[in-house]
Amino acid sequence: SFTGSDRYILDYLMEEVVQRQPASIQDFLLKTSILDRLSAPLCDVVTGRADSAETLLALEQRNLFIMPLDRSRAWYRYHHLFADLLRHRLALQAPDSVAQLCARASRWYAENGFPADAVQHALAARAWDEAAALIAELTSSLLKRGEVSTLLEWYRALPDSVIRSRIDLCAGITWPLILSGQVDSAEHYLALTEENAAGEEFSAQTNALKGAIAAQRAYLARIRGDGHRAMALSEQALALLPRDDVDTRGVIATNLGIAYWYAGNLDRAGQVLGEAVEMGRRSENQYAGLAAQLFACRIQ
C-alpha cells in the first residue's frame, strides 16, 4: 500500500537518498520521473542536457533505484515507488514544468517510432492538438488489432470540444463506440460527423466519406436488429467506398455477411464473408478477418 506520497516513505527517501545527491542529479531525477522508461536520447531531450548516458550509468552504479531493461543498457526504469516519489516531489516543486516535460517526451516518441507513448505524453501535457492528430492517425491501426479499449481511453481523455471540431475525430470515435456496444454515444458522434460533413468546409462530400458514414450506419442498424436496413446500407457503402479501401470494405463486408446470415440467406452470407476474410487478410485487419471467419464457420 506504500506510495510515493506516503509521508514516512517520502521523508525517508528524500532525506536519505535524493537530497544526498548533487544538485544536477536531483534535477535529472525529477525531470525524468515523468517517463515510464528512460533512454539517453530521450532523457537528453526531456532534461535539455547532453550527458544522460553517463548520468544513467552513474545512477545504476550508485544503486539509485534504477534498473536496466535490456542487456545493452539502452533502456532503464526507476523502481515504481521511487518514481512515484519523484513525480510527487516534481508536482510540489515545479508543477508548471510537468506539461512542458511531457510535451518534449511526446515529440521525441513521435519522431522515434513510439506513437502510443507519444499519445500518452501529449495527453498528459494537455497538448490537445498534437494528441488529436496522433490519435486520428493511429485509429485505423488500433481498430485493426482490436484495441478498442485503448482507443476509447484516448478519445475520452480529449476535451469533447476538440473531438466535435474535427470530422476525422468524430468519425474515429464512432467505430470504437460501435464495437464496444455503446450505440447511443455512437449515434451522437455519427450525427456530428454528418453535420460536419455537410458544413461549408466539407460541402463537396467525396464518395469515400459517404461510404464511411454509410458503413457506420449499417453497423448500427444491424446492432439494433434492423437487418434489411443493415443490408441496404452495407451494399451502399460497398458501392461508394474506393476499391483500394480494403480496411473499411473488409469491415462492412463482415457486417453485410452477418446481416445475410441473420436473414437466413446463407449462400449470399457465405459468399460475402469469404470476401471479407480475404479483405481482412489483405488489410491485416485481424479484428474484421477473425469475425468474418467466425461467422463463416457458423454458416458451415
XYZ file of C-alpha atoms in Angstrom:
300
model
C 0.000 0.000 0.000
C 3.019 2.317 0.081
C 3.124 5.095 -2.495
C 5.483 7.948 -3.158
C 3.082 10.308 -1.416
C 3.157 8.321 1.843
C 4.632 10.767 4.366
C 7.070 8.371 6.044
C 8.340 6.851 2.804
C 8.520 10.309 1.265
C 10.550 11.738 4.139
C 12.925 8.786 4.320
C 13.718 8.603 0.617
C 14.034 12.361 0.282
C 16.368 12.744 3.267
C 18.427 9.569 2.882
C 18.564 9.259 -0.921
C 17.532 12.213 -3.068
C 18.847 15.133 -1.029
C 22.258 13.499 -0.678
C 22.752 13.684 -4.451
C 24.398 16.605 -6.271
C 22.020 19.268 -7.494
C 22.472 18.195 -11.127
C 21.479 14.615 -10.267
C 18.442 15.789 -8.308
C 17.363 17.898 -11.277
C 17.797 14.917 -13.632
C 15.806 12.607 -11.342
C 12.882 14.987 -11.033
C 12.632 15.876 -14.709
C 12.870 12.272 -15.930
C 10.351 10.999 -13.384
C 7.566 11.637 -15.912
C 8.937 8.768 -18.023
C 7.931 5.140 -17.580
C 11.194 4.088 -19.261
C 14.351 6.003 -19.846
C 16.906 6.082 -22.636
C 19.785 8.508 -23.005
C 18.483 10.266 -26.164
C 15.014 10.628 -24.661
C 16.363 11.943 -21.369
C 18.587 14.431 -23.218
C 15.522 15.903 -24.920
C 13.388 15.971 -21.776
C 16.055 17.459 -19.497
C 17.730 19.702 -22.058
C 21.184 18.308 -21.328
C 23.678 16.162 -23.215
C 25.085 13.840 -20.560
C 22.151 11.497 -19.951
C 24.050 8.352 -20.963
C 26.720 8.996 -18.341
C 24.111 10.040 -15.776
C 22.042 6.878 -16.218
C 25.136 4.722 -15.852
C 26.153 6.631 -12.719
C 22.683 6.204 -11.227
C 22.860 2.471 -11.831
C 26.308 2.254 -10.272
C 25.038 4.110 -7.190
C 22.060 1.731 -6.891
C 19.673 4.662 -7.051
C 16.529 2.610 -7.561
C 17.137 2.311 -11.302
C 17.294 -0.910 -13.281
C 18.231 -1.721 -16.882
C 15.545 -3.159 -19.146
C 17.961 -4.751 -21.622
C 21.491 -6.094 -21.689
C 22.824 -3.241 -23.772
C 21.718 -0.669 -21.176
C 19.746 1.235 -23.809
C 16.604 1.444 -21.658
C 16.093 1.775 -17.910
C 13.265 2.355 -15.482
C 13.046 3.632 -11.943
C 11.702 1.447 -9.167
C 7.968 2.169 -9.142
C 7.933 3.520 -5.597
C 10.943 5.744 -6.284
C 9.364 7.067 -9.494
C 6.158 7.759 -7.599
C 8.137 9.712 -5.013
C 9.937 11.761 -7.668
C 6.737 12.602 -9.525
C 5.100 13.666 -6.287
C 8.082 15.882 -5.485
C 8.104 17.368 -9.004
C 4.407 18.215 -8.707
C 5.127 20.041 -5.443
C 8.289 21.860 -6.503
C 7.639 22.666 -10.156
C 4.036 21.903 -11.139
C 4.174 24.228 -14.130
C 7.055 22.264 -15.656
C 5.213 18.935 -15.932
C 3.309 19.828 -19.106
C 6.456 21.125 -20.811
C 8.425 17.986 -19.915
C 5.626 15.720 -21.154
C 5.371 17.704 -24.393
C 9.104 17.219 -25.021
C 8.767 13.500 -24.370
C 5.763 13.253 -26.694
C 7.637 14.868 -29.570
C 10.628 12.541 -29.089
C 8.401 9.462 -29.003
C 6.518 10.580 -32.122
C 9.746 11.188 -34.038
C 11.335 7.903 -32.976
C 8.632 5.360 -33.678
C 6.774 5.123 -30.353
C 3.339 6.522 -31.285
C 1.391 5.135 -28.314
C 3.858 6.695 -25.869
C 3.634 9.925 -27.851
C -0.141 9.972 -27.375
C 0.055 9.312 -23.641
C 2.535 12.136 -23.062
C 0.694 14.560 -25.349
C -2.452 13.921 -23.309
C -0.505 14.369 -20.071
C 0.827 17.670 -21.430
C -2.718 18.715 -22.360
C -1.360 19.367 -25.843
C -4.753 18.684 -27.358
C -3.982 19.484 -30.993
C -0.917 17.241 -31.032
C -2.740 14.454 -29.188
C -5.730 14.697 -31.520
C -3.547 14.449 -34.621
C -1.729 11.400 -33.234
C -4.949 9.653 -32.200
C -6.574 10.279 -35.580
C -3.517 8.815 -37.300
C -3.477 5.716 -35.079
C -7.203 4.953 -35.008
C -7.221 2.649 -38.029
C -4.236 0.554 -36.947
C -5.575 0.085 -33.399
C -9.001 -0.888 -34.696
C -7.388 -3.500 -36.937
C -5.778 -5.054 -33.870
C -8.994 -4.864 -31.863
C -7.558 -2.390 -29.330
C -10.934 -0.762 -28.785
C -10.480 -0.015 -25.067
C -7.209 1.828 -25.668
C -8.799 3.976 -28.350
C -11.771 4.864 -26.176
C -9.459 5.777 -23.300
C -7.527 8.137 -25.564
C -10.599 9.741 -27.127
C -12.217 10.283 -23.737
C -9.076 11.974 -22.466
C -9.594 14.680 -25.106
C -11.965 17.558 -24.400
C -15.244 16.912 -26.177
C -14.951 20.301 -27.871
C -11.775 19.100 -29.612
C -13.493 15.957 -30.905
C -16.558 17.884 -32.071
C -14.400 20.349 -34.007
C -12.804 17.705 -36.262
C -14.635 15.429 -38.642
C -11.895 12.789 -38.510
C -12.194 12.579 -34.722
C -15.995 12.384 -34.793
C -15.762 9.565 -37.324
C -12.848 7.999 -35.473
C -14.535 7.698 -32.075
C -17.691 6.268 -33.633
C -16.103 2.923 -34.537
C -14.790 2.001 -31.058
C -18.117 3.097 -29.580
C -19.976 0.850 -32.038
C -17.670 -2.098 -31.434
C -17.999 -1.759 -27.658
C -21.794 -1.695 -27.867
C -22.229 1.958 -26.863
C -24.847 2.553 -29.515
C -26.378 5.806 -28.279
C -22.987 7.506 -27.953
C -22.005 6.192 -31.379
C -25.201 7.658 -32.873
C -24.337 11.015 -31.280
C -20.880 11.249 -32.839
C -22.045 9.836 -36.162
C -24.624 12.616 -36.316
C -21.821 15.102 -35.637
C -19.784 13.521 -38.445
C -22.665 14.036 -40.858
C -23.205 17.565 -39.560
C -19.549 18.472 -40.073
C -19.544 16.819 -43.476
C -22.484 18.956 -44.507
C -20.710 22.144 -43.428
C -19.165 24.631 -45.769
C -15.662 23.152 -45.491
C -16.920 19.717 -46.454
C -19.711 20.762 -48.827
C -18.241 18.657 -51.640
C -18.509 15.276 -49.955
C -16.466 12.519 -51.526
C -17.767 9.035 -52.139
C -15.243 7.776 -49.609
C -16.723 9.936 -46.847
C -20.272 8.995 -47.797
C -19.231 5.359 -47.851
C -17.643 5.559 -44.418
C -20.794 7.129 -42.958
C -22.980 4.507 -44.631
C -20.722 1.783 -43.233
C -21.158 3.055 -39.676
C -24.908 3.473 -40.159
C -25.049 -0.114 -41.452
C -23.288 -1.462 -38.380
C -25.645 0.423 -36.071
C -28.670 -0.843 -37.993
C -27.546 -4.458 -37.571
C -26.866 -3.966 -33.856
C -30.371 -2.535 -33.463
C -31.834 -5.570 -35.236
C -32.868 -3.808 -38.469
C -31.478 -6.398 -40.868
C -32.995 -5.016 -44.062
C -31.611 -1.525 -43.405
C -28.260 -3.023 -42.455
C -28.051 -4.904 -45.765
C -29.127 -1.884 -47.799
C -26.649 0.445 -46.129
C -23.846 -2.123 -46.354
C -24.409 -2.528 -50.083
C -24.497 1.265 -50.416
C -21.225 1.592 -48.505
C -19.504 -1.030 -50.670
C -20.672 0.790 -53.804
C -19.314 4.124 -52.552
C -16.046 3.108 -50.915
C -12.931 3.111 -53.119
C -11.861 -0.352 -54.239
C -8.473 0.104 -52.594
C -10.010 0.926 -49.182
C -9.789 -2.691 -48.114
C -9.798 -1.681 -44.431
C -13.344 -0.289 -44.397
C -14.596 -2.606 -47.152
C -13.490 -5.628 -45.134
C -15.289 -4.378 -42.031
C -18.519 -3.623 -43.883
C -18.380 -6.901 -45.824
C -18.241 -8.693 -42.477
C -21.254 -6.706 -41.311
C -23.135 -7.469 -44.512
C -22.361 -11.183 -44.300
C -23.612 -11.316 -40.712
C -26.799 -9.479 -41.733
C -27.423 -12.009 -44.525
C -26.792 -14.824 -42.022
C -29.402 -13.380 -39.632
C -31.837 -13.129 -42.555
C -31.307 -16.795 -43.402
C -29.656 -16.158 -46.788
C -26.727 -18.493 -46.122
C -25.459 -18.705 -49.706
C -25.090 -14.948 -50.032
C -23.745 -14.702 -46.472
C -21.056 -17.289 -47.207
C -20.022 -15.507 -50.391
C -19.732 -12.088 -48.741
C -17.958 -13.427 -45.675
C -15.445 -15.210 -47.880
C -14.671 -11.855 -49.499
C -14.463 -10.266 -46.044
C -11.930 -12.851 -44.878
C -9.741 -12.106 -47.905
C -10.002 -8.333 -47.396
C -9.171 -8.739 -43.729
C -6.066 -10.674 -44.718
C -5.004 -8.085 -47.298
C -5.502 -5.157 -44.925
C -4.054 -7.030 -41.927
C -7.287 -6.256 -40.085
C -7.264 -9.056 -37.532
C -10.494 -7.899 -35.919
C -12.646 -7.963 -39.067
C -10.917 -11.014 -40.556
C -11.453 -13.176 -37.475
C -15.074 -12.027 -37.113
C -15.711 -12.972 -40.741
C -14.098 -16.380 -40.233
C -16.173 -16.965 -37.096
C -19.475 -16.401 -38.879
C -18.315 -18.329 -41.951
C -17.718 -21.280 -39.623
C -21.184 -20.876 -38.132
C -22.694 -20.998 -41.595
C -20.869 -24.246 -42.350
